[in-house]
């Protein structure tokens, strides 16, 4: 399913411990017209790197060393009220959707561009 109604120009922060996934997400998001303001290896690095930087959305890997996606999502919500898209290789993500308020979507890896577009659209509309 393709979502053609995506708000271009979002400022997006990424925390993903896989270098290949960070690069993939960065390239796809930029191709979709967004700006990646930070691409970090974990949640703690994201919070430090983005200190003082405004962003509209965060895309976080669920399982990362130092600070995982759920912990980081909760902290970002308290500090900034930023919506979050979680990505994970776990097959069962249903419990995550309802566990933390800022989680707007959960996407299973491998990530498809169509799923990412839809998740971004849903996050912006909330």
mmCIF file of C-alpha atoms in Angstrom, residues 5-68:
data_model
loop_
_atom_site.group_PDB
_atom_site.id
_atom_site.type_symbol
_atom_site.label_atom_id
_atom_site.label_comp_id
_atom_site.label_asym_id
_atom_site.label_seq_id
_atom_site.Cartn_x
_atom_site.Cartn_y
_atom_site.Cartn_z
ATOM 1 C CA UNK A 5 -0.298 12.032 1.290
ATOM 2 C CA UNK A 6 2.921 12.459 3.239
ATOM 3 C CA UNK A 7 3.856 15.784 4.694
ATOM 4 C CA UNK A 8 7.234 16.588 3.121
ATOM 5 C CA UNK A 9 9.915 18.383 4.992
ATOM 6 C CA UNK A 10 9.717 16.668 8.372
ATOM 7 C CA UNK A 11 12.791 16.805 10.593
ATOM 8 C CA UNK A 12 13.442 13.235 11.707
ATOM 9 C CA UNK A 13 15.843 11.753 14.260
ATOM 10 C CA UNK A 14 16.939 8.118 13.957
ATOM 11 C CA UNK A 15 18.402 5.774 16.569
ATOM 12 C CA UNK A 16 19.388 2.395 15.128
ATOM 13 C CA UNK A 17 22.366 0.277 16.176
ATOM 14 C CA UNK A 18 22.792 -1.274 12.722
ATOM 15 C CA UNK A 19 24.877 0.998 10.503
ATOM 16 C CA UNK A 20 23.274 -0.512 7.389
ATOM 17 C CA UNK A 21 19.741 0.180 8.714
ATOM 18 C CA UNK A 22 20.690 3.764 9.668
ATOM 19 C CA UNK A 23 22.004 4.366 6.167
ATOM 20 C CA UNK A 24 18.916 2.764 4.573
ATOM 21 C CA UNK A 25 16.539 4.856 6.687
ATOM 22 C CA UNK A 26 18.495 8.050 6.027
ATOM 23 C CA UNK A 27 18.508 7.526 2.265
ATOM 24 C CA UNK A 28 14.826 6.591 2.097
ATOM 25 C CA UNK A 29 13.710 9.477 4.309
ATOM 26 C CA UNK A 30 15.726 11.985 2.306
ATOM 27 C CA UNK A 31 14.326 10.563 -0.931
ATOM 28 C CA UNK A 32 10.843 11.107 0.525
ATOM 29 C CA UNK A 33 11.672 14.773 1.111
ATOM 30 C CA UNK A 34 12.471 14.700 4.815
ATOM 31 C CA UNK A 35 15.597 15.835 6.657
ATOM 32 C CA UNK A 36 17.438 13.473 8.978
ATOM 33 C CA UNK A 37 18.723 15.752 11.734
ATOM 34 C CA UNK A 38 20.430 12.997 13.698
ATOM 35 C CA UNK A 39 21.338 9.369 12.990
ATOM 36 C CA UNK A 40 22.575 7.767 16.224
ATOM 37 C CA UNK A 41 23.657 4.277 17.286
ATOM 38 C CA UNK A 42 21.437 4.205 20.378
ATOM 39 C CA UNK A 43 18.935 6.231 22.338
ATOM 40 C CA UNK A 44 21.465 7.865 24.632
ATOM 41 C CA UNK A 45 23.576 8.994 21.688
ATOM 42 C CA UNK A 46 20.447 10.353 19.999
ATOM 43 C CA UNK A 47 19.480 12.385 23.050
ATOM 44 C CA UNK A 48 23.013 13.813 23.336
ATOM 45 C CA UNK A 49 23.434 14.497 19.612
ATOM 46 C CA UNK A 50 20.015 16.112 19.287
ATOM 47 C CA UNK A 51 20.300 18.299 22.367
ATOM 48 C CA UNK A 52 19.059 21.692 21.210
ATOM 49 C CA UNK A 53 18.006 20.349 17.789
ATOM 50 C CA UNK A 54 14.329 20.484 16.873
ATOM 51 C CA UNK A 55 12.731 17.470 15.224
ATOM 52 C CA UNK A 56 9.185 16.402 14.403
ATOM 53 C CA UNK A 57 9.471 12.612 14.608
ATOM 54 C CA UNK A 58 11.827 9.926 15.890
ATOM 55 C CA UNK A 59 12.390 6.497 14.378
ATOM 56 C CA UNK A 60 13.875 4.162 16.974
ATOM 57 C CA UNK A 61 15.045 0.578 16.941
ATOM 58 C CA UNK A 62 13.398 -1.373 19.738
ATOM 59 C CA UNK A 63 16.539 -3.288 20.769
ATOM 60 C CA UNK A 64 19.669 -1.168 21.113
ATOM 61 C CA UNK A 65 22.529 -1.180 23.580
ATOM 62 C CA UNK A 66 22.802 1.582 26.207
ATOM 63 C CA UNK A 67 19.257 2.969 25.762
ATOM 64 C CA UNK A 68 16.617 0.925 23.938
#
